[in-house]
Amino acid sequence: EPEVTQTPSHQVTQMGQEVILRCVPISNHLYFYWYRQILGQKVEFLVSFYNNEISEKSEIFDDQFSVERPDGSNFTLKIRSTKLEDSAMYFCASREVGTGANEQYFGPGTRLTVT
Amino acid sequence: QKEVEQDPGPLSVPEGAIVSLNCTYSNSAFQYFMWYRQYSRKGPELLMYTYSSGNKEDGRFTAQVDKSSKYISLFIRDSQPSDSATYLCAMRGNSGTYKYIFGTGTRLKVLA
């Protein structure tokens, strides 16, 4: 069964460093998302991406964040200068585009620890 | 008022019990309602989704939506220890980018 994959599973970085989180969405999906989940809190929407551009972003997704689809399979989230409060699980999700194509499928997540 | 509210639990039940998990919401624009299961430090796994009001059944799982009350439920019949996980409700409207709004999740423990 096709699935969303994410690398790395765990990333430890120092405050102020740049990190890139990688995702490989399901191959025929065209809509991509990043969500994050701070430990003990709910899953929160960060950004959606379609047709090589951001469709919507939340207040969390400030100038320190960027997303990119560098090739036909990868989808990345970059945090330019990490802060302690960026420590969280980051989930990538994807879905098909079309009538009734509703379900978002989530990857296993990348646990980001900022020290 | 929070957009989506969900009792965080934990909810402990004996094996074989019927489990009822619930969410309430405030945004009447929500049209699609999803239930995800999340094991510790793993990604959310889609269990069921329902459009608008009504019931949907899949094996031991039944999802119910009551839009008039802004209340959704997930029932698990014959619960098993392997059902022990956090259950997240999520919902979205019918326009835009289809971003999901999640509840905080209910932690369920099924005791053998």
PDB file of C-alpha atoms in Angstrom, chain A residues 10-13 15 36-39 41 44 65 79 82-90 110-115:
ATOM      1  CA  HIS A  10      14.594  12.417  14.527  1.00  0.00           C
ATOM      2  CA  GLN A  11      16.628  15.600  14.099  1.00  0.00           C
ATOM      3  CA  VAL A  12      18.508  17.328  16.868  1.00  0.00           C
ATOM      4  CA  THR A  13      19.782  20.817  16.146  1.00  0.00           C
ATOM      5  CA  MET A  15      19.095  27.023  18.272  1.00  0.00           C
ATOM      6  CA  ARG A  36       3.169  20.069  13.543  1.00  0.00           C
ATOM      7  CA  GLN A  37       2.401  18.653  16.966  1.00  0.00           C
ATOM      8  CA  ILE A  38       4.111  20.047  20.040  1.00  0.00           C
ATOM      9  CA  LEU A  39       4.405  17.366  22.723  1.00  0.00           C
ATOM     10  CA  GLN A  41      -0.736  19.352  22.220  1.00  0.00           C
ATOM     11  CA  GLU A  44      -1.772  22.087  13.974  1.00  0.00           C
ATOM     12  CA  PHE A  65       9.607  28.718   7.331  1.00  0.00           C
ATOM     13  CA  ILE A  79      13.228  26.277   9.090  1.00  0.00           C
ATOM     14  CA  THR A  82      15.417  27.344  14.639  1.00  0.00           C
ATOM     15  CA  LYS A  83      14.079  28.401  18.020  1.00  0.00           C
ATOM     16  CA  LEU A  84      13.504  26.306  21.125  1.00  0.00           C
ATOM     17  CA  GLU A  85       9.757  26.535  20.548  1.00  0.00           C
ATOM     18  CA  ASP A  86      10.118  24.855  17.145  1.00  0.00           C
ATOM     19  CA  SER A  87      10.704  21.565  18.960  1.00  0.00           C
ATOM     20  CA  ALA A  88       7.816  19.351  17.870  1.00  0.00           C
ATOM     21  CA  MET A  89       6.770  16.460  15.663  1.00  0.00           C
ATOM     22  CA  TYR A  90       6.393  17.594  12.073  1.00  0.00           C
ATOM     23  CA  THR A 110      10.030  13.894  12.060  1.00  0.00           C
ATOM     24  CA  ARG A 111      10.746  14.654  15.672  1.00  0.00           C
ATOM     25  CA  LEU A 112      12.653  17.935  15.802  1.00  0.00           C
ATOM     26  CA  THR A 113      14.525  18.755  18.985  1.00  0.00           C
ATOM     27  CA  VAL A 114      16.070  22.222  19.253  1.00  0.00           C
ATOM     28  CA  THR A 115      18.618  22.638  22.036  1.00  0.00           C
TER      29      THR A 115
END
